PDB file of N, CA and C in Angstrom:
ATOM      1  N   MET A 758     -20.462 131.938 -72.376  1.00  0.00           N
ATOM      2  CA  MET A 758     -20.640 132.186 -73.880  1.00  0.00           C
ATOM      3  C   MET A 758     -19.538 131.855 -74.384  1.00  0.00           C
ATOM      4  N   ARG A 759     -18.321 131.523 -73.893  1.00  0.00           N
ATOM      5  CA  ARG A 759     -16.854 130.944 -74.583  1.00  0.00           C
ATOM      6  C   ARG A 759     -17.121 129.887 -75.330  1.00  0.00           C
ATOM      7  N   SER A 760     -18.215 128.952 -74.759  1.00  0.00           N
ATOM      8  CA  SER A 760     -18.100 127.574 -75.579  1.00  0.00           C
ATOM      9  C   SER A 760     -18.831 127.775 -76.886  1.00  0.00           C
ATOM     10  N   ILE A 761     -19.436 128.825 -77.040  1.00  0.00           N
ATOM     11  CA  ILE A 761     -19.888 129.055 -78.641  1.00  0.00           C
ATOM     12  C   ILE A 761     -19.041 129.668 -79.497  1.00  0.00           C
ATOM     13  N   ASN A 762     -17.757 130.572 -78.799  1.00  0.00           N
ATOM     14  CA  ASN A 762     -16.920 130.856 -79.846  1.00  0.00           C
ATOM     15  C   ASN A 762     -15.890 129.635 -80.076  1.00  0.00           C
ATOM     16  N   VAL A 763     -15.873 128.513 -79.305  1.00  0.00           N
ATOM     17  CA  VAL A 763     -14.912 127.646 -79.506  1.00  0.00           C
ATOM     18  C   VAL A 763     -15.423 126.756 -80.819  1.00  0.00           C
ATOM     19  N   ALA A 764     -16.817 127.147 -81.004  1.00  0.00           N
ATOM     20  CA  ALA A 764     -17.493 126.112 -82.209  1.00  0.00           C
ATOM     21  C   ALA A 764     -17.213 126.679 -83.466  1.00  0.00           C
ATOM     22  N   HIS A 765     -16.576 128.121 -83.494  1.00  0.00           N
ATOM     23  CA  HIS A 765     -16.182 128.618 -84.910  1.00  0.00           C
ATOM     24  C   HIS A 765     -14.772 128.537 -85.063  1.00  0.00           C
ATOM     25  N   LEU A 766     -14.016 128.076 -84.140  1.00  0.00           N
ATOM     26  CA  LEU A 766     -12.353 127.945 -84.580  1.00  0.00           C
ATOM     27  C   LEU A 766     -12.436 126.878 -85.706  1.00  0.00           C
ATOM     28  N   PRO A 767     -11.302 127.100 -86.636  1.00  0.00           N
ATOM     29  CA  PRO A 767     -11.187 126.105 -87.455  1.00  0.00           C
ATOM     30  C   PRO A 767     -10.938 124.477 -87.010  1.00  0.00           C
ATOM     31  N   PRO A 768     -11.600 123.651 -87.405  1.00  0.00           N
ATOM     32  CA  PRO A 768     -11.610 122.093 -87.077  1.00  0.00           C
ATOM     33  C   PRO A 768     -10.098 121.521 -86.766  1.00  0.00           C
ATOM     34  N   ARG A 769      -9.208 121.803 -87.632  1.00  0.00           N
ATOM     35  CA  ARG A 769      -7.628 121.431 -87.398  1.00  0.00           C
ATOM     36  C   ARG A 769      -7.250 121.882 -86.547  1.00  0.00           C
ATOM     37  N   LYS A 770      -7.248 123.023 -86.002  1.00  0.00           N
ATOM     38  CA  LYS A 770      -6.486 123.678 -84.722  1.00  0.00           C
ATOM     39  C   LYS A 770      -7.204 123.040 -83.707  1.00  0.00           C
ATOM     40  N   LYS A 771      -8.580 122.610 -83.262  1.00  0.00           N
ATOM     41  CA  LYS A 771      -9.006 122.090 -82.556  1.00  0.00           C
ATOM     42  C   LYS A 771      -8.502 120.607 -81.914  1.00  0.00           C
ATOM     43  N   ALA A 772      -8.737 119.738 -83.370  1.00  0.00           N
ATOM     44  CA  ALA A 772      -8.139 118.400 -83.577  1.00  0.00           C
ATOM     45  C   ALA A 772      -6.779 118.052 -82.692  1.00  0.00           C
ATOM     46  N   SER A 773      -5.864 118.854 -83.111  1.00  0.00           N
ATOM     47  CA  SER A 773      -4.462 118.617 -82.477  1.00  0.00           C
ATOM     48  C   SER A 773      -4.615 118.708 -80.831  1.00  0.00           C
ATOM     49  N   ALA A 774      -5.435 119.667 -80.318  1.00  0.00           N
ATOM     50  CA  ALA A 774      -5.232 120.026 -78.904  1.00  0.00           C
ATOM     51  C   ALA A 774      -6.305 119.045 -78.234  1.00  0.00           C
ATOM     52  N   TRP A 775      -7.602 118.625 -78.873  1.00  0.00           N
ATOM     53  CA  TRP A 775      -8.634 117.797 -78.040  1.00  0.00           C
ATOM     54  C   TRP A 775      -8.718 116.556 -79.327  1.00  0.00           C
ATOM     55  N   ASN A 776      -7.683 115.641 -79.445  1.00  0.00           N
ATOM     56  CA  ASN A 776      -7.882 114.699 -80.287  1.00  0.00           C
ATOM     57  C   ASN A 776      -8.753 113.914 -79.958  1.00  0.00           C
ATOM     58  N   GLY A 777      -9.094 113.076 -78.657  1.00  0.00           N
ATOM     59  CA  GLY A 777     -10.163 112.078 -78.431  1.00  0.00           C
ATOM     60  C   GLY A 777     -11.319 112.803 -77.883  1.00  0.00           C
ATOM     61  N   ASN A 778     -11.342 113.978 -77.439  1.00  0.00           N
ATOM     62  CA  ASN A 778     -12.684 114.455 -76.824  1.00  0.00           C
ATOM     63  C   ASN A 778     -13.498 115.470 -77.671  1.00  0.00           C
ATOM     64  N   GLU A 779     -12.931 115.136 -79.036  1.00  0.00           N
ATOM     65  CA  GLU A 779     -13.802 116.234 -79.944  1.00  0.00           C
ATOM     66  C   GLU A 779     -15.122 115.833 -79.856  1.00  0.00           C
ATOM     67  N   PRO A 780     -15.877 114.641 -79.973  1.00  0.00           N
ATOM     68  CA  PRO A 780     -17.257 114.385 -80.001  1.00  0.00           C
ATOM     69  C   PRO A 780     -17.975 114.867 -78.667  1.00  0.00           C
ATOM     70  N   VAL A 781     -17.238 114.691 -77.446  1.00  0.00           N
ATOM     71  CA  VAL A 781     -17.673 115.289 -76.544  1.00  0.00           C
ATOM     72  C   VAL A 781     -17.867 116.866 -76.342  1.00  0.00           C
ATOM     73  N   PHE A 782     -16.987 117.448 -76.860  1.00  0.00           N
ATOM     74  CA  PHE A 782     -16.989 118.775 -76.628  1.00  0.00           C
ATOM     75  C   PHE A 782     -18.198 119.476 -77.723  1.00  0.00           C
ATOM     76  N   PHE A 783     -18.089 118.517 -78.722  1.00  0.00           N
ATOM     77  CA  PHE A 783     -19.169 118.845 -79.823  1.00  0.00           C
ATOM     78  C   PHE A 783     -20.776 118.664 -78.914  1.00  0.00           C
ATOM     79  N   LEU A 784     -20.790 117.540 -78.678  1.00  0.00           N
ATOM     80  CA  LEU A 784     -22.201 117.395 -77.919  1.00  0.00           C
ATOM     81  C   LEU A 784     -22.335 118.202 -76.701  1.00  0.00           C
ATOM     82  N   MET A 785     -21.420 118.559 -75.925  1.00  0.00           N
ATOM     83  CA  MET A 785     -21.489 119.656 -75.012  1.00  0.00           C
ATOM     84  C   MET A 785     -21.974 120.671 -75.505  1.00  0.00           C
ATOM     85  N   ASN A 786     -21.463 121.265 -76.532  1.00  0.00           N
ATOM     86  CA  ASN A 786     -21.826 122.673 -77.093  1.00  0.00           C
ATOM     87  C   ASN A 786     -23.065 122.585 -77.732  1.00  0.00           C
ATOM     88  N   LEU A 787     -23.562 121.356 -78.180  1.00  0.00           N
ATOM     89  CA  LEU A 787     -24.989 121.161 -78.811  1.00  0.00           C
ATOM     90  C   LEU A 787     -25.934 121.193 -77.541  1.00  0.00           C
ATOM     91  N   GLY A 788     -25.683 120.457 -76.403  1.00  0.00           N
ATOM     92  CA  GLY A 788     -26.556 120.800 -75.364  1.00  0.00           C
ATOM     93  C   GLY A 788     -26.942 121.973 -74.913  1.00  0.00           C
ATOM     94  N   LEU A 789     -25.948 122.828 -74.973  1.00  0.00           N
ATOM     95  CA  LEU A 789     -26.008 124.162 -74.329  1.00  0.00           C
ATOM     96  C   LEU A 789     -26.895 124.851 -75.364  1.00  0.00           C
ATOM     97  N   LYS A 790     -26.306 124.761 -76.678  1.00  0.00           N
ATOM     98  CA  LYS A 790     -27.295 125.630 -77.492  1.00  0.00           C
ATOM     99  C   LYS A 790     -28.635 125.184 -77.448  1.00  0.00           C
ATOM    100  N   ILE A 791     -29.225 123.913 -77.184  1.00  0.00           N
ATOM    101  CA  ILE A 791     -30.421 123.608 -77.292  1.00  0.00           C
ATOM    102  C   ILE A 791     -31.219 123.831 -75.938  1.00  0.00           C
ATOM    103  N   THR A 792     -30.444 123.691 -74.992  1.00  0.00           N
ATOM    104  CA  THR A 792     -30.711 124.332 -73.781  1.00  0.00           C
ATOM    105  C   THR A 792     -31.257 125.910 -73.536  1.00  0.00           C
ATOM    106  N   PHE A 793     -30.326 126.614 -74.428  1.00  0.00           N
ATOM    107  CA  PHE A 793     -30.549 127.943 -74.598  1.00  0.00           C
ATOM    108  C   PHE A 793     -31.723 128.462 -75.261  1.00  0.00           C
ATOM    109  N   ALA A 794     -31.937 127.574 -76.664  1.00  0.00           N
ATOM    110  CA  ALA A 794     -32.980 127.983 -77.524  1.00  0.00           C
ATOM    111  C   ALA A 794     -34.195 127.549 -76.790  1.00  0.00           C
ATOM    112  N   THR A 795     -34.207 126.469 -76.070  1.00  0.00           N
ATOM    113  CA  THR A 795     -35.611 126.067 -75.413  1.00  0.00           C
ATOM    114  C   THR A 795     -36.081 127.288 -74.218  1.00  0.00           C
ATOM    115  N   LEU A 796     -34.928 127.840 -73.432  1.00  0.00           N
ATOM    116  CA  LEU A 796     -35.243 128.764 -72.439  1.00  0.00           C
ATOM    117  C   LEU A 796     -35.858 129.942 -73.278  1.00  0.00           C
ATOM    118  N   ILE A 797     -35.285 130.395 -74.561  1.00  0.00           N
ATOM    119  CA  ILE A 797     -35.886 131.558 -75.269  1.00  0.00           C
ATOM    120  C   ILE A 797     -37.163 131.124 -75.825  1.00  0.00           C
ATOM    121  N   ILE A 798     -37.278 130.107 -76.052  1.00  0.00           N
ATOM    122  CA  ILE A 798     -38.818 129.712 -76.832  1.00  0.00           C
ATOM    123  C   ILE A 798     -39.851 129.891 -75.496  1.00  0.00           C
ATOM    124  N   ASN A 799     -39.420 129.080 -74.721  1.00  0.00           N
ATOM    125  CA  ASN A 799     -40.223 129.173 -72.940  1.00  0.00           C
ATOM    126  C   ASN A 799     -40.716 130.597 -72.890  1.00  0.00           C
ATOM    127  N   LEU A 800     -39.693 131.593 -72.748  1.00  0.00           N
ATOM    128  CA  LEU A 800     -39.823 132.975 -72.394  1.00  0.00           C
ATOM    129  C   LEU A 800     -40.866 133.612 -73.375  1.00  0.00           C
ATOM    130  N   MET A 801     -40.467 133.500 -74.501  1.00  0.00           N
ATOM    131  CA  MET A 801     -41.198 133.936 -75.556  1.00  0.00           C
ATOM    132  C   MET A 801     -42.585 133.619 -75.570  1.00  0.00           C
ATOM    133  N   ASP A 802     -42.867 132.253 -75.234  1.00  0.00           N
ATOM    134  CA  ASP A 802     -44.218 131.767 -75.179  1.00  0.00           C
ATOM    135  C   ASP A 802     -44.856 132.189 -73.945  1.00  0.00           C
ATOM    136  N   ASP A 803     -44.389 132.546 -72.950  1.00  0.00           N
ATOM    137  CA  ASP A 803     -44.936 133.221 -71.853  1.00  0.00           C
ATOM    138  C   ASP A 803     -45.378 134.647 -71.827  1.00  0.00           C
ATOM    139  N   PHE A 804     -44.319 135.385 -72.442  1.00  0.00           N
ATOM    140  CA  PHE A 804     -44.722 136.734 -72.963  1.00  0.00           C
ATOM    141  C   PHE A 804     -45.855 136.725 -73.917  1.00  0.00           C
ATOM    142  N   LEU A 805     -45.884 135.801 -74.919  1.00  0.00           N
ATOM    143  CA  LEU A 805     -46.936 136.024 -75.708  1.00  0.00           C
ATOM    144  C   LEU A 805     -48.227 135.905 -75.224  1.00  0.00           C
ATOM    145  N   LYS A 806     -48.404 134.800 -74.217  1.00  0.00           N
ATOM    146  CA  LYS A 806     -49.680 134.181 -73.338  1.00  0.00           C
ATOM    147  C   LYS A 806     -49.943 135.489 -72.634  1.00  0.00           C
ATOM    148  N   LYS A 807     -49.239 136.342 -72.016  1.00  0.00           N
ATOM    149  CA  LYS A 807     -49.538 137.408 -71.122  1.00  0.00           C
ATOM    150  C   LYS A 807     -50.313 138.482 -71.909  1.00  0.00           C
ATOM    151  N   VAL A 808     -49.425 138.702 -73.203  1.00  0.00           N
ATOM    152  CA  VAL A 808     -50.106 139.827 -74.412  1.00  0.00           C
ATOM    153  C   VAL A 808     -51.280 139.346 -74.700  1.00  0.00           C
TER     154      VAL A 808
END
């Protein structure tokens, strides 16, 4: 869950530390969020089908 907290930090602070890797971390963050959302949607779908 730490990666989600990183996204809420000010960009200036992150830019100095991760100068070249910024897009990589952004894509990784996005991928994690999409995966998490897909998992929740699938779980909800299964739950609704059972009910």
